Amino acid sequence: MKKRKNILLTGGAGFIGSHVVRLFVTKYPEVHIYNLDELTYAGNLENLKDIEDAENYTFLRADITNAAEIDYLFAQYRFDSVIHLAAESHVDRSITDPMAFVKTNVLGTVNLLNAAKETWKDDLKGKLFYHVSTDEVYGTLGETGLFTETTSYDPNSPYSASKAASDHFVRAYGETYNLPYVISNCSNNYGPNQFPEKLIPLFINNIIDKKPLPVYGDGNYTRDWLYVIDHAKAIDLVFHEGENSETYNIGGFNEWKNIDLVKTLCKQMDEKLNRGEAESEKLITFVKDRPGHDLRYAIDASKIHSELGWKPSVTFEEGLSLTIDWYLQNNEWLEHVTSGAYQDYYEKQYK
Ligand code: NAD
Ligand code: TYD
């Protein structure tokens, strides 16, 4: 296993990042994890309460769009590797404010690449820039087929276009400056600590409150869902065992049409909340479709499976049950993130 001791992890207060921080801090006590996060609406230090006092963990509040701040932190801490997750991550927000996505996802990534290039220029050995990306860069599939690592990029939303651009910059820094890098492109994640703007936590929150469940269009859109802790484990493997300059697709082998997923969620929640049969399903409301809505995402994860031995550890039903339980038990977390600015967002998005 490659030894890297001083890891800069960006976006560690967010959904996926917080699970990766926890995994690394607890599994690798000899390694120091620096969690750099600007704490936007999506960043929440409550996600990391259980590990915040660990000796091998430091939180750095900083904005990746600020090059001077990033250069200063690299000079100060001499990170030997980067796991880059900080991003604007929600498609609907990218439709109303694309520039925020250009700034954070494109400019922010290039700022980190520049700082890493400069800091590592005299000795690239053992260094690594790991860029965490999405399957949405590949665009949309029809009814059949899967995204592989060689599928052409064809992004359709401002979010996926900004992630595609950032992937291209990472690859270009590898080609042009020999910067050691890996990229992984993962399918839709779900699990504890996901901000309730994404489908599953938004619908869990609305079911709890008996509010309408706004299904976009006819609900016949397909996503490939992966439990977030399985993604964190894949990131650990790619970081330690992945080949330099390679891309790894990560996915759950778990396709669901939105409408079928929502009905399954309603059923599980009715059971857990002791509600009548099909009570929550009555909350389903078909609403105006998302512009440029990608029909189907599905990942061929055979490369990471055959080369690194990764596969998901939980079934969707198990993962969904764990997720619902977490939200039901963490009412305070949910209340904190849905107060204030969230209400304005909700009003504008679903009015
Ligand atoms: P998230 O929105 O929950 O978290 C993003 C984090 O980045 C937050 O903590 C936020 O404060 C931080 N951040 C945002 N702008 C910043 C800035 N300018 N400077 C510093 N920090 C900033 O996102 P997530 O769902 O955890 O996704 C993490 C990464 O994984 C993203 O790069 C995303 O594209 C990718 N990804 C997400 C999914 C998914 O289903 N959620 C799937 C595949 C890939
Ligand atoms: P989302 O969780 O936003 O992830 P992504 O757009 O990155 O795949 O959405 C997942 C699917 O659910 C997508 O097809 C859009 C749909 N969706 C709804 O139908 N209603 C909603 O309120 C949201 C947020 C999403």
Tab-separated table of C-alpha atoms and ligand atoms in Angstrom:
chain	number	residue	atom	x	y	z
A	1	MET	CA	0.000	0.000	0.000
A	2	LYS	CA	1.256	3.488	-0.880
A	3	LYS	CA	2.138	5.539	2.214
A	4	ARG	CA	0.906	9.089	2.249
A	5	LYS	CA	0.852	10.869	5.603
A	6	ASN	CA	-0.581	14.330	5.094
A	7	ILE	CA	-3.854	14.189	3.252
A	8	LEU	CA	-5.814	17.280	2.217
A	9	LEU	CA	-9.452	16.289	1.854
A	10	THR	CA	-11.711	19.002	0.439
A	11	GLY	CA	-15.463	19.139	1.077
A	12	GLY	CA	-15.195	16.934	4.161
A	13	ALA	CA	-18.092	18.635	5.956
A	14	GLY	CA	-20.483	17.666	3.161
A	15	PHE	CA	-22.399	14.453	2.623
A	16	ILE	CA	-19.898	12.078	0.993
A	17	GLY	CA	-16.814	13.912	2.295
A	18	SER	CA	-17.835	13.459	5.942
A	19	HIS	CA	-18.055	9.676	5.475
A	20	VAL	CA	-14.644	9.613	3.792
A	21	VAL	CA	-13.126	11.754	6.583
A	22	ARG	CA	-14.550	9.402	9.241
A	23	LEU	CA	-13.270	6.302	7.427
A	24	PHE	CA	-9.742	7.676	6.994
A	25	VAL	CA	-9.446	9.231	10.488
A	26	THR	CA	-10.495	5.993	12.207
A	27	LYS	CA	-8.805	3.498	9.864
A	28	TYR	CA	-5.451	5.281	9.473
A	29	PRO	CA	-4.389	6.723	12.876
A	30	GLU	CA	-0.823	7.250	11.568
A	31	VAL	CA	-2.087	9.545	8.799
A	32	HIS	CA	-3.187	13.176	9.305
A	33	ILE	CA	-6.418	14.277	7.622
A	34	TYR	CA	-6.853	17.993	6.909
A	35	ASN	CA	-10.484	18.667	6.097
A	36	LEU	CA	-10.743	21.867	4.048
A	37	ASP	CA	-14.280	23.161	3.700
A	38	GLU	CA	-15.898	26.564	3.181
A	39	LEU	CA	-19.062	25.439	5.015
A	40	THR	CA	-21.546	26.524	2.370
A	41	TYR	CA	-25.212	25.642	2.913
A	42	ALA	CA	-24.194	22.001	2.196
A	43	GLY	CA	-21.319	21.852	4.684
A	44	ASN	CA	-22.105	20.932	8.270
A	45	LEU	CA	-19.616	20.205	11.046
A	46	GLU	CA	-22.370	18.350	12.929
A	47	ASN	CA	-21.629	15.553	10.434
A	48	LEU	CA	-18.231	15.034	12.094
A	49	LYS	CA	-18.950	15.496	15.805
A	50	ASP	CA	-17.801	11.967	16.681
A	51	ILE	CA	-14.280	12.428	15.265
A	52	GLU	CA	-13.650	16.187	15.600
A	53	ASP	CA	-11.292	15.740	18.590
A	54	ALA	CA	-9.201	12.985	16.998
A	55	GLU	CA	-5.460	13.720	17.105
A	56	ASN	CA	-5.007	12.969	13.422
A	57	TYR	CA	-7.747	15.383	12.297
A	58	THR	CA	-7.682	19.131	11.587
A	59	PHE	CA	-10.478	21.271	10.171
A	60	LEU	CA	-9.457	24.173	7.892
A	61	ARG	CA	-12.165	26.610	6.917
A	62	ALA	CA	-11.240	27.904	3.461
A	63	ASP	CA	-12.689	28.598	0.041
A	64	ILE	CA	-11.183	26.727	-2.914
A	65	THR	CA	-12.081	29.615	-5.221
A	66	ASN	CA	-9.565	31.767	-3.324
A	67	ALA	CA	-6.164	30.891	-4.867
A	68	ALA	CA	-4.112	32.866	-2.319
A	69	GLU	CA	-5.784	31.043	0.582
A	70	ILE	CA	-5.189	27.643	-1.043
A	71	ASP	CA	-1.533	28.432	-1.879
A	72	TYR	CA	-0.976	29.556	1.717
A	73	LEU	CA	-2.406	26.315	3.145
A	74	PHE	CA	-0.294	24.144	0.834
A	75	ALA	CA	2.847	26.087	1.840
A	76	GLN	CA	1.919	25.811	5.520
A	77	TYR	CA	1.008	22.102	5.710
A	78	ARG	CA	2.941	20.551	2.761
A	79	PHE	CA	0.136	18.094	1.921
A	80	ASP	CA	1.452	15.005	0.088
A	81	SER	CA	-1.919	14.098	-1.407
A	82	VAL	CA	-5.334	15.545	-2.128
A	83	ILE	CA	-8.758	13.902	-2.139
A	84	HIS	CA	-10.931	16.522	-3.788
A	85	LEU	CA	-14.663	16.386	-3.096
A	86	ALA	CA	-15.570	20.053	-2.502
A	87	ALA	CA	-18.118	21.096	-5.100
A	88	GLU	CA	-21.472	22.591	-5.766
A	89	SER	CA	-23.357	19.329	-6.207
A	90	HIS	CA	-27.055	19.868	-6.915
A	91	VAL	CA	-28.361	19.844	-10.509
A	92	ASP	CA	-31.428	22.012	-9.752
A	93	ARG	CA	-29.276	24.737	-8.178
A	94	SER	CA	-26.960	24.600	-11.223
A	95	ILE	CA	-29.944	25.428	-13.428
A	96	THR	CA	-30.758	28.593	-11.454
A	97	ASP	CA	-27.146	29.664	-10.747
A	98	PRO	CA	-24.634	28.104	-13.190
A	99	MET	CA	-21.865	30.585	-12.347
A	100	ALA	CA	-21.555	29.278	-8.769
A	101	PHE	CA	-20.762	25.887	-10.334
A	102	VAL	CA	-18.170	27.327	-12.721
A	103	LYS	CA	-16.473	29.085	-9.818
A	104	THR	CA	-16.321	26.248	-7.317
A	105	ASN	CA	-16.139	23.210	-9.573
A	106	VAL	CA	-13.900	24.547	-12.345
A	107	LEU	CA	-11.927	27.466	-10.889
A	108	GLY	CA	-11.712	25.855	-7.438
A	109	THR	CA	-10.340	22.619	-8.914
A	110	VAL	CA	-7.766	24.488	-10.992
A	111	ASN	CA	-6.661	26.446	-7.908
A	112	LEU	CA	-6.037	23.159	-6.095
A	113	LEU	CA	-4.216	21.701	-9.121
A	114	ASN	CA	-1.952	24.762	-9.312
A	115	ALA	CA	-1.119	24.613	-5.616
A	116	ALA	CA	-0.362	20.877	-5.796
A	117	LYS	CA	1.774	21.304	-8.936
A	118	GLU	CA	3.794	24.087	-7.332
A	119	THR	CA	4.243	22.328	-3.982
A	120	TRP	CA	5.221	18.965	-5.496
A	121	LYS	CA	7.293	20.183	-8.467
A	122	ASP	CA	10.693	19.052	-7.092
A	123	ASP	CA	9.533	15.606	-6.040
A	124	LEU	CA	6.416	14.079	-7.550
A	125	LYS	CA	7.164	10.608	-6.152
A	126	GLY	CA	4.327	9.228	-4.035
A	127	LYS	CA	2.166	12.329	-4.483
A	128	LEU	CA	-1.436	12.027	-5.628
A	129	PHE	CA	-4.274	14.297	-6.701
A	130	TYR	CA	-7.477	12.249	-6.397
A	131	HIS	CA	-10.446	13.920	-8.052
A	132	VAL	CA	-13.882	12.658	-7.026
A	133	SER	CA	-16.369	13.032	-9.864
A	134	THR	CA	-19.734	11.856	-11.077
A	135	ASP	CA	-21.228	9.605	-13.744
A	136	GLU	CA	-23.294	12.608	-14.897
A	137	VAL	CA	-20.317	13.756	-17.041
A	138	TYR	CA	-21.238	10.971	-19.500
A	139	GLY	CA	-24.629	12.532	-20.214
A	140	THR	CA	-27.662	10.319	-20.553
A	141	LEU	CA	-28.307	6.722	-21.580
A	142	GLY	CA	-31.333	5.413	-23.472
A	143	GLU	CA	-33.224	2.372	-22.201
A	144	THR	CA	-30.136	0.128	-22.538
A	145	GLY	CA	-26.344	0.279	-22.150
A	146	LEU	CA	-23.976	1.258	-19.346
A	147	PHE	CA	-21.386	3.996	-18.783
A	148	THR	CA	-17.844	2.609	-18.957
A	149	GLU	CA	-14.587	4.458	-18.318
A	150	THR	CA	-14.221	5.020	-22.077
A	151	THR	CA	-17.714	6.434	-22.678
A	152	SER	CA	-17.382	9.913	-24.248
A	153	TYR	CA	-18.181	12.889	-22.077
A	154	ASP	CA	-21.513	14.466	-23.040
A	155	PRO	CA	-22.761	16.511	-20.058
A	156	ASN	CA	-26.236	18.059	-20.195
A	157	SER	CA	-26.642	20.151	-17.033
A	158	PRO	CA	-24.521	23.077	-15.836
A	159	TYR	CA	-23.565	20.836	-12.874
A	160	SER	CA	-22.354	17.962	-15.046
A	161	ALA	CA	-20.676	20.360	-17.496
A	162	SER	CA	-18.721	21.935	-14.626
A	163	LYS	CA	-17.709	18.507	-13.278
A	164	ALA	CA	-16.703	17.402	-16.802
A	165	ALA	CA	-14.562	20.533	-17.163
A	166	SER	CA	-12.887	19.836	-13.824
A	167	ASP	CA	-12.179	16.209	-14.836
A	168	HIS	CA	-10.587	17.485	-18.063
A	169	PHE	CA	-8.378	19.913	-16.136
A	170	VAL	CA	-7.166	17.137	-13.824
A	171	ARG	CA	-6.305	14.932	-16.786
A	172	ALA	CA	-4.645	17.864	-18.584
A	173	TYR	CA	-2.418	18.581	-15.541
A	174	GLY	CA	-1.423	14.915	-15.585
A	175	GLU	CA	-0.516	15.044	-19.277
A	176	THR	CA	1.116	18.471	-19.277
A	177	TYR	CA	2.853	18.647	-15.891
A	178	ASN	CA	3.069	14.939	-14.961
A	179	LEU	CA	0.901	15.594	-11.937
A	180	PRO	CA	0.029	12.157	-10.490
A	181	TYR	CA	-3.751	11.787	-10.457
A	182	VAL	CA	-6.685	9.401	-10.335
A	183	ILE	CA	-10.338	10.169	-11.057
A	184	SER	CA	-13.410	8.225	-10.021
A	185	ASN	CA	-16.882	8.746	-11.472
A	186	CYS	CA	-19.623	7.538	-9.184
A	187	SER	CA	-23.366	7.076	-9.544
A	188	ASN	CA	-26.036	8.620	-7.255
A	189	ASN	CA	-25.253	8.239	-3.549
A	190	TYR	CA	-27.718	8.001	-0.674
A	191	GLY	CA	-27.321	7.536	3.067
A	192	PRO	CA	-27.008	9.429	6.369
A	193	ASN	CA	-26.113	13.134	6.332
A	194	GLN	CA	-27.315	13.906	2.809
A	195	PHE	CA	-28.748	17.401	2.514
A	196	PRO	CA	-32.529	17.251	1.936
A	197	GLU	CA	-32.426	18.857	-1.508
A	198	LYS	CA	-31.590	15.510	-3.191
A	199	LEU	CA	-34.361	13.032	-3.970
A	200	ILE	CA	-34.126	10.506	-1.121
A	201	PRO	CA	-33.567	12.780	1.927
A	202	LEU	CA	-36.010	15.387	0.573
A	203	PHE	CA	-38.705	12.743	0.246
A	204	ILE	CA	-37.909	11.216	3.673
A	205	ASN	CA	-38.264	14.665	5.228
A	206	ASN	CA	-41.535	15.325	3.391
A	207	ILE	CA	-42.965	11.919	4.337
A	208	ILE	CA	-42.169	12.621	8.005
A	209	ASP	CA	-44.045	15.939	7.701
A	210	LYS	CA	-46.802	14.470	5.453
A	211	LYS	CA	-45.942	17.016	2.740
A	212	PRO	CA	-46.357	16.431	-1.045
A	213	LEU	CA	-43.639	14.350	-2.760
A	214	PRO	CA	-42.770	16.319	-5.928
A	215	VAL	CA	-41.889	13.762	-8.633
A	216	TYR	CA	-40.489	15.489	-11.733
A	217	GLY	CA	-42.199	14.709	-15.056
A	218	ASP	CA	-43.674	11.206	-15.279
A	219	GLY	CA	-41.169	9.727	-12.805
A	220	ASN	CA	-39.794	7.339	-15.428
A	221	TYR	CA	-36.212	8.532	-15.006
A	222	THR	CA	-33.622	5.985	-13.906
A	223	ARG	CA	-30.718	6.378	-11.495
A	224	ASP	CA	-28.168	3.843	-10.213
A	225	TRP	CA	-28.066	4.167	-6.416
A	226	LEU	CA	-25.098	3.454	-4.140
A	227	TYR	CA	-24.954	3.551	-0.338
A	228	VAL	CA	-22.563	6.348	0.643
A	229	ILE	CA	-20.405	4.168	2.913
A	230	ASP	CA	-19.745	1.847	-0.026
A	231	HIS	CA	-18.627	4.885	-2.019
A	232	ALA	CA	-16.300	5.921	0.838
A	233	LYS	CA	-14.788	2.419	0.840
A	234	ALA	CA	-14.279	2.600	-2.928
A	235	ILE	CA	-12.525	5.965	-2.516
A	236	ASP	CA	-10.210	4.407	0.091
A	237	LEU	CA	-9.324	1.610	-2.371
A	238	VAL	CA	-8.792	3.900	-5.356
A	239	PHE	CA	-6.669	6.266	-3.249
A	240	HIS	CA	-4.405	3.469	-1.998
A	241	GLU	CA	-4.453	0.931	-4.833
A	242	GLY	CA	-5.576	2.828	-7.949
A	243	GLU	CA	-3.208	3.160	-10.899
A	244	ASN	CA	-1.792	6.574	-11.689
A	245	SER	CA	-3.650	8.427	-14.524
A	246	GLU	CA	-6.568	5.982	-14.430
A	247	THR	CA	-10.295	6.534	-14.129
A	248	TYR	CA	-12.557	4.206	-12.136
A	249	ASN	CA	-16.326	4.054	-12.482
A	250	ILE	CA	-18.130	3.331	-9.202
A	251	GLY	CA	-21.767	2.218	-9.136
A	252	GLY	CA	-24.266	0.188	-7.240
A	253	PHE	CA	-25.421	-2.286	-9.946
A	254	ASN	CA	-28.720	-0.933	-8.699
A	255	GLU	CA	-30.978	0.849	-11.175
A	256	TRP	CA	-34.318	2.247	-10.093
A	257	LYS	CA	-36.942	4.284	-11.903
A	258	ASN	CA	-37.682	7.287	-9.672
A	259	ILE	CA	-41.351	6.382	-9.291
A	260	ASP	CA	-40.569	2.796	-8.201
A	261	LEU	CA	-37.938	4.029	-5.763
A	262	VAL	CA	-40.361	6.547	-4.263
A	263	LYS	CA	-43.035	3.858	-3.800
A	264	THR	CA	-40.496	1.574	-2.081
A	265	LEU	CA	-39.454	4.445	0.172
A	266	CYS	CA	-43.101	5.193	1.032
A	267	LYS	CA	-43.742	1.549	1.902
A	268	GLN	CA	-40.695	1.253	4.177
A	269	MET	CA	-41.558	4.520	5.913
A	270	ASP	CA	-45.216	3.590	6.441
A	271	GLU	CA	-44.029	0.411	8.178
A	272	LYS	CA	-41.474	2.219	10.353
A	273	LEU	CA	-43.897	5.030	11.250
A	274	ASN	CA	-46.821	2.637	11.838
A	275	ARG	CA	-48.886	4.431	9.223
A	276	GLY	CA	-51.704	2.853	7.266
A	277	GLU	CA	-50.976	0.834	4.114
A	278	ALA	CA	-50.062	3.047	1.119
A	279	GLU	CA	-50.661	6.194	3.203
A	280	SER	CA	-47.473	7.985	2.108
A	281	GLU	CA	-47.914	7.026	-1.558
A	282	LYS	CA	-50.923	9.356	-1.574
A	283	LEU	CA	-48.457	12.227	-1.117
A	284	ILE	CA	-46.892	11.595	-4.556
A	285	THR	CA	-47.468	14.639	-6.759
A	286	PHE	CA	-46.256	14.845	-10.349
A	287	VAL	CA	-44.746	18.282	-10.954
A	288	LYS	CA	-43.132	20.191	-13.828
A	289	ASP	CA	-40.108	18.363	-15.212
A	290	ARG	CA	-36.512	19.468	-14.696
A	291	PRO	CA	-35.140	21.149	-17.861
A	292	GLY	CA	-32.570	18.945	-19.633
A	293	HIS	CA	-33.491	16.017	-17.362
A	294	ASP	CA	-31.185	13.049	-18.092
A	295	LEU	CA	-33.289	9.942	-18.753
A	296	ARG	CA	-31.035	7.240	-17.360
A	297	TYR	CA	-27.706	6.741	-15.590
A	298	ALA	CA	-26.199	3.280	-15.114
A	299	ILE	CA	-22.601	2.423	-14.320
A	300	ASP	CA	-20.509	-0.492	-15.478
A	301	ALA	CA	-18.376	-0.946	-12.352
A	302	SER	CA	-16.562	-4.060	-13.585
A	303	LYS	CA	-13.136	-2.344	-13.727
A	304	ILE	CA	-13.011	-1.382	-10.033
A	305	HIS	CA	-14.471	-4.804	-9.213
A	306	SER	CA	-11.958	-6.853	-11.193
A	307	GLU	CA	-8.866	-4.678	-10.628
A	308	LEU	CA	-9.356	-3.534	-7.031
A	309	GLY	CA	-11.838	-6.108	-5.701
A	310	TRP	CA	-14.524	-3.570	-4.767
A	311	LYS	CA	-18.234	-4.294	-4.669
A	312	PRO	CA	-21.138	-2.786	-2.718
A	313	SER	CA	-21.612	-4.300	0.757
A	314	VAL	CA	-25.314	-3.628	1.269
A	315	THR	CA	-28.395	-4.208	-0.872
A	316	PHE	CA	-30.571	-1.217	-1.718
A	317	GLU	CA	-33.344	-2.346	0.645
A	318	GLU	CA	-30.821	-2.624	3.517
A	319	GLY	CA	-29.173	0.695	2.695
A	320	LEU	CA	-32.512	2.447	2.379
A	321	SER	CA	-33.676	1.036	5.714
A	322	LEU	CA	-30.446	2.198	7.421
A	323	THR	CA	-30.877	5.620	5.822
A	324	ILE	CA	-34.495	6.059	6.933
A	325	ASP	CA	-33.574	4.942	10.475
A	326	TRP	CA	-30.764	7.497	10.566
A	327	TYR	CA	-33.091	10.366	9.564
A	328	LEU	CA	-35.760	9.247	12.042
A	329	GLN	CA	-33.170	9.122	14.836
A	330	ASN	CA	-31.500	12.418	13.908
A	331	ASN	CA	-34.433	14.752	13.983
A	332	GLU	CA	-32.300	17.558	15.410
A	333	TRP	CA	-29.850	17.365	12.471
A	334	LEU	CA	-32.783	17.512	10.063
A	335	GLU	CA	-34.352	20.452	11.900
A	336	HIS	CA	-31.072	22.414	11.859
A	337	VAL	CA	-30.524	21.992	8.119
A	338	THR	CA	-34.133	22.677	7.127
A	339	SER	CA	-34.526	25.934	9.020
A	340	GLY	CA	-33.786	29.383	7.559
A	341	ALA	CA	-32.292	29.407	4.057
A	342	TYR	CA	-33.679	25.953	3.238
A	343	GLN	CA	-37.233	27.258	3.458
A	344	ASP	CA	-36.480	29.964	0.869
A	345	TYR	CA	-34.831	27.411	-1.413
A	346	TYR	CA	-37.829	25.082	-1.079
A	347	GLU	CA	-40.325	27.852	-1.810
A	348	LYS	CA	-38.487	28.942	-4.965
A	349	GLN	CA	-37.820	25.415	-6.266
A	350	TYR	CA	-41.257	23.915	-5.631
A	351	LYS	CA	-43.630	26.894	-5.714
B	1	NAD	P1	-22.262	18.166	-0.835
B	1	NAD	O1	-22.930	19.269	-1.572
B	1	NAD	O2	-23.015	17.431	0.215
B	1	NAD	O3	-20.937	18.721	-0.142
B	1	NAD	C1	-20.055	19.598	-0.770
B	1	NAD	C2	-19.101	20.153	0.267
B	1	NAD	O4	-18.189	21.052	-0.403
B	1	NAD	C3	-19.792	20.962	1.373
B	1	NAD	O5	-19.280	20.605	2.633
B	1	NAD	C4	-19.452	22.403	1.016
B	1	NAD	O6	-19.375	23.253	2.163
B	1	NAD	C5	-18.096	22.235	0.350
B	1	NAD	N1	-17.808	23.349	-0.569
B	1	NAD	C6	-18.631	23.851	-1.537
B	1	NAD	N2	-18.045	24.899	-2.136
B	1	NAD	C7	-16.827	25.050	-1.542
B	1	NAD	C8	-15.752	25.969	-1.737
B	1	NAD	N3	-15.836	26.947	-2.656
B	1	NAD	N4	-14.640	25.826	-0.986
B	1	NAD	C9	-14.563	24.848	-0.044
B	1	NAD	N5	-15.557	23.985	0.193
B	1	NAD	C10	-16.677	24.078	-0.550
B	1	NAD	O7	-21.728	17.189	-1.969
B	1	NAD	P2	-21.627	15.596	-1.983
B	1	NAD	O8	-22.908	15.050	-2.440
B	1	NAD	O9	-21.029	15.138	-0.714
B	1	NAD	O10	-20.582	15.401	-3.176
B	1	NAD	C11	-19.187	15.423	-2.923
B	1	NAD	C12	-18.451	15.219	-4.233
B	1	NAD	O11	-18.823	13.980	-4.814
B	1	NAD	C13	-18.746	16.290	-5.276
B	1	NAD	O12	-17.551	16.582	-5.963
B	1	NAD	C14	-19.755	15.625	-6.200
B	1	NAD	O13	-19.662	16.143	-7.509
B	1	NAD	C15	-19.299	14.179	-6.142
B	1	NAD	N6	-20.354	13.180	-6.369
B	1	NAD	C16	-21.533	13.241	-5.680
B	1	NAD	C17	-22.500	12.253	-5.881
B	1	NAD	C18	-23.800	12.266	-5.115
B	1	NAD	O14	-24.679	11.450	-5.405
B	1	NAD	N7	-23.979	13.102	-4.114
B	1	NAD	C19	-22.264	11.233	-6.796
B	1	NAD	C20	-21.046	11.201	-7.488
B	1	NAD	C21	-20.097	12.179	-7.253
B	2	TYD	P1	-31.206	14.169	-7.484
B	2	TYD	O1	-31.253	13.523	-6.137
B	2	TYD	O2	-31.307	15.657	-7.574
B	2	TYD	O3	-29.886	13.641	-8.186
B	2	TYD	P2	-29.386	13.808	-9.743
B	2	TYD	O4	-30.216	14.826	-10.421
B	2	TYD	O5	-27.987	14.262	-9.560
B	2	TYD	O6	-29.514	12.452	-10.344
B	2	TYD	O7	-32.379	13.567	-8.371
B	2	TYD	C1	-32.492	12.172	-8.572
B	2	TYD	C2	-33.650	11.932	-9.522
B	2	TYD	O8	-34.870	12.334	-8.860
B	2	TYD	C3	-33.587	12.779	-10.779
B	2	TYD	O9	-34.118	12.026	-11.881
B	2	TYD	C4	-34.491	13.958	-10.496
B	2	TYD	C5	-35.556	13.367	-9.583
B	2	TYD	N1	-36.126	14.294	-8.587
B	2	TYD	C6	-37.537	14.431	-8.503
B	2	TYD	O10	-38.300	13.782	-9.241
B	2	TYD	N2	-38.035	15.314	-7.584
B	2	TYD	C7	-37.233	16.049	-6.756
B	2	TYD	O11	-37.763	16.865	-5.958
B	2	TYD	C8	-35.801	15.875	-6.830
B	2	TYD	C9	-34.887	16.667	-5.952
B	2	TYD	C10	-35.309	14.973	-7.770
